[in-house]
CSV table of C-alpha atoms in Angstrom, one decimal:
chain,number,residue,atom,x,y,z
W,16,MET,CA,-1.5,18.4,151.8
W,17,PRO,CA,1.4,16.3,150.3
W,18,LYS,CA,4.9,17.7,150.6
W,19,LYS,CA,5.9,18.4,147.0
W,20,MET,CA,9.2,19.5,145.7
W,21,LEU,CA,10.3,20.8,142.3
W,22,ILE,CA,13.6,19.4,141.1
W,23,LEU,CA,15.5,21.4,138.5
W,24,ILE,CA,17.9,19.0,136.8
W,25,ASP,CA,21.2,20.4,135.4
W,26,PHE,CA,19.8,23.7,134.0
W,27,GLN,CA,23.3,24.9,133.4
W,28,ASN,CA,24.8,27.2,130.8
W,29,ASP,CA,26.7,24.5,128.9
W,30,PHE,CA,23.5,22.5,128.3
W,31,ILE,CA,21.5,25.5,127.1
W,32,ASP,CA,23.8,27.6,125.0
W,33,GLY,CA,27.3,26.3,125.7
W,34,SER,CA,29.3,23.3,124.6
W,35,LEU,CA,26.3,20.9,124.7
W,36,GLY,CA,23.5,23.4,124.1
W,37,THR,CA,20.6,22.7,121.9
W,38,PRO,CA,17.7,24.7,120.4
W,39,GLU,CA,15.3,22.5,122.3
W,40,ALA,CA,17.0,23.5,125.6
W,41,GLN,CA,16.7,27.1,124.7
W,42,GLN,CA,13.0,26.7,123.8
W,43,ILE,CA,12.0,25.4,127.2
W,44,ILE,CA,13.5,28.4,129.2
W,45,PRO,CA,10.2,30.3,129.6
W,46,VAL,CA,8.4,27.1,130.7
W,47,VAL,CA,11.2,26.3,133.2
W,48,LEU,CA,11.1,29.8,134.6
W,49,LYS,CA,7.3,29.7,135.0
W,50,LYS,CA,7.5,26.4,136.8
W,51,LEU,CA,10.2,27.8,139.2
W,52,SER,CA,7.9,30.7,140.0
W,53,GLU,CA,5.1,28.3,141.1
W,54,TYR,CA,7.2,26.9,144.0
W,55,SER,CA,8.8,28.7,146.9
W,56,LYS,CA,12.5,28.5,147.6
W,57,ASP,CA,11.9,25.9,150.3
W,58,GLU,CA,10.1,23.7,147.7
W,59,ARG,CA,12.9,23.8,145.1
W,60,ILE,CA,16.0,21.7,144.6
W,61,ALA,CA,18.6,22.0,141.9
W,62,THR,CA,21.2,19.5,140.6
W,63,MET,CA,24.4,20.6,138.9
W,64,ASP,CA,26.4,18.4,136.6
W,65,THR,CA,29.9,18.9,137.9
W,66,HIS,CA,33.1,17.7,136.3
W,67,GLY,CA,36.8,18.2,137.1
W,68,GLU,CA,39.8,18.7,134.9
W,69,ASN,CA,40.2,14.9,134.5
W,70,TYR,CA,36.8,14.6,132.8
W,71,LEU,CA,38.1,13.3,129.5
W,72,SER,CA,39.8,10.4,131.2
W,73,THR,CA,36.6,9.3,133.0
W,74,GLN,CA,34.2,6.6,131.7
W,75,GLU,CA,31.7,9.3,130.8
W,76,GLY,CA,34.4,11.5,129.1
W,77,LYS,CA,35.4,8.6,126.9
W,78,TYR,CA,31.8,8.2,125.6
W,79,LEU,CA,31.2,11.9,125.4
W,80,PRO,CA,34.5,13.6,124.8
W,81,VAL,CA,33.2,17.2,125.1
W,82,ILE,CA,34.4,19.3,128.0
W,83,HIS,CA,31.4,20.7,129.8
W,84,THR,CA,30.2,21.8,133.2
W,85,GLN,CA,33.7,22.0,134.7
W,86,TYR,CA,33.5,23.1,138.3
W,87,LYS,CA,33.3,26.9,138.8
W,88,SER,CA,33.4,27.6,135.0
W,89,HIS,CA,30.7,29.8,133.3
W,90,GLY,CA,29.3,26.7,131.7
W,91,TRP,CA,28.9,25.0,135.1
W,92,GLU,CA,26.7,27.8,136.5
W,93,ILE,CA,22.9,27.5,136.6
W,94,TYR,CA,21.4,29.5,133.8
W,95,PRO,CA,21.2,33.1,135.1
W,96,ALA,CA,17.4,33.6,134.9
W,97,ALA,CA,16.9,30.3,136.8
W,98,GLN,CA,19.0,31.4,139.8
W,99,VAL,CA,15.9,32.0,141.9
W,100,GLY,CA,17.0,30.3,145.1
W,101,PHE,CA,16.9,26.7,146.2
W,102,LYS,CA,16.5,24.9,149.4
W,103,TYR,CA,19.3,22.5,148.3
W,104,ILE,CA,21.7,22.5,145.4
W,105,ILE,CA,23.3,19.1,144.7
W,106,GLU,CA,26.5,18.9,142.7
W,107,LYS,CA,26.8,15.5,141.1
W,108,SER,CA,29.6,14.0,139.0
W,109,THR,CA,27.4,11.5,137.2
W,110,PHE,CA,23.9,11.3,135.5
W,111,GLY,CA,21.8,10.4,138.6
W,112,SER,CA,22.2,11.4,142.2
W,113,ILE,CA,21.7,8.9,145.0
W,114,GLU,CA,22.2,11.9,147.4
W,115,LEU,CA,19.1,13.5,145.8
W,116,ALA,CA,16.9,10.4,146.2
W,117,GLN,CA,18.1,9.9,149.8
W,118,LEU,CA,17.4,13.5,150.6
W,119,LEU,CA,13.8,13.2,149.3
W,120,LEU,CA,13.3,10.1,151.4
W,121,ASN,CA,14.8,11.8,154.6
W,122,GLU,CA,12.7,14.9,154.0
W,123,LYS,CA,9.6,12.8,153.8
W,124,VAL,CA,8.7,14.2,150.4
W,125,GLU,CA,5.5,12.7,148.9
W,126,GLU,CA,5.6,14.1,145.4
W,127,VAL,CA,8.4,15.5,143.1
W,128,GLU,CA,8.2,17.2,139.8
W,129,LEU,CA,11.3,17.0,137.6
W,130,ILE,CA,12.2,19.7,135.0
W,131,GLY,CA,15.4,20.5,133.2
W,132,LEU,CA,18.0,18.8,131.1
W,133,ASP,CA,18.5,16.4,129.5
W,134,SER,CA,15.4,14.2,129.6
W,135,ASP,CA,17.2,11.3,128.0
W,136,ILE,CA,20.2,11.3,130.3
W,137,CYS,CA,20.0,13.0,133.7
W,138,VAL,CA,16.2,13.5,134.0
W,139,ILE,CA,15.5,9.8,133.4
W,140,SER,CA,18.4,8.7,135.6
W,141,ASN,CA,17.2,10.7,138.5
W,142,ALA,CA,13.6,9.7,138.0
W,143,ILE,CA,14.6,6.0,138.1
W,144,LEU,CA,16.8,6.5,141.1
W,145,ILE,CA,14.0,8.2,143.0
W,146,LYS,CA,11.5,5.4,142.0
W,147,ASN,CA,13.9,2.7,143.2
W,148,ILE,CA,15.2,4.3,146.4
W,149,ALA,CA,11.9,5.9,147.5
W,150,PRO,CA,9.2,3.9,145.6
W,151,GLU,CA,6.3,5.6,147.4
W,152,ILE,CA,7.2,9.1,146.3
W,153,LYS,CA,5.0,10.1,143.4
W,154,VAL,CA,7.4,11.1,140.5
W,155,MET,CA,6.3,13.5,137.8
W,156,VAL,CA,8.2,14.7,134.8
W,157,SER,CA,7.1,17.9,132.9
W,158,ALA,CA,7.0,17.1,129.2
W,159,HIS,CA,7.3,20.8,128.3
W,160,ALA,CA,9.8,21.9,130.9
W,161,THR,CA,12.3,19.2,129.9
W,162,ALA,CA,14.2,18.7,126.7
W,163,GLY,CA,16.3,15.9,125.4
W,164,THR,CA,19.5,15.8,123.4
W,165,THR,CA,17.2,15.4,120.4
W,166,PRO,CA,13.4,15.7,120.0
W,167,GLN,CA,13.1,12.0,119.2
W,168,LYS,CA,15.1,10.9,122.3
W,169,HIS,CA,12.9,13.2,124.4
W,170,GLU,CA,9.7,11.6,123.1
W,171,ASN,CA,11.2,8.1,123.5
W,172,VAL,CA,12.2,8.7,127.1
W,173,LEU,CA,8.7,10.1,128.0
W,174,GLU,CA,7.3,6.8,126.8
W,175,VAL,CA,9.8,4.8,128.8
W,176,LEU,CA,9.1,6.8,132.0
W,177,LYS,CA,5.4,6.1,131.7
W,178,THR,CA,6.1,2.3,131.8
W,179,LEU,CA,8.2,2.9,135.0
W,180,GLN,CA,5.1,4.5,136.7
W,181,VAL,CA,6.4,8.1,136.3
W,182,ASP,CA,3.6,10.5,135.5
W,183,ILE,CA,4.2,12.7,132.5
W,184,ILE,CA,2.5,16.1,133.0
W,185,ASP,CA,1.7,19.2,130.9
């Protein structure tokens, strides 16, 4: 049986109902919670978008001047109902996490399913990093357990991911 992991990408308060929240993010909550229940704690990894007080002076902050997911703030925390236990939680200061891709490679993971937010920023960034750092890992993205910054961007990114040999499921 292949070693499979579920990766919950940035399912944090600020992206759901906080400073960068969207109705689409709120709509996927039940699907995300169902997906989390299908995996054991040892099969789940979470990433957390993590910024410091200097965020607005960073490259990202200049493009997106909205304070969000500041370390240890309420908006930074994983959405309460999704705090179900994870084998690893990776705090990342940028869209994608090289640490995550390397961890999957080191753990000899064969398949990953990505869920969470936002499909057109952090989900796609991590899917691409995993495909490039560990090209033999089968990467899947759940169409219904992810949401983009807009519905159109979400649909666009799913098409791009297909061309990059990422399986779109659900």
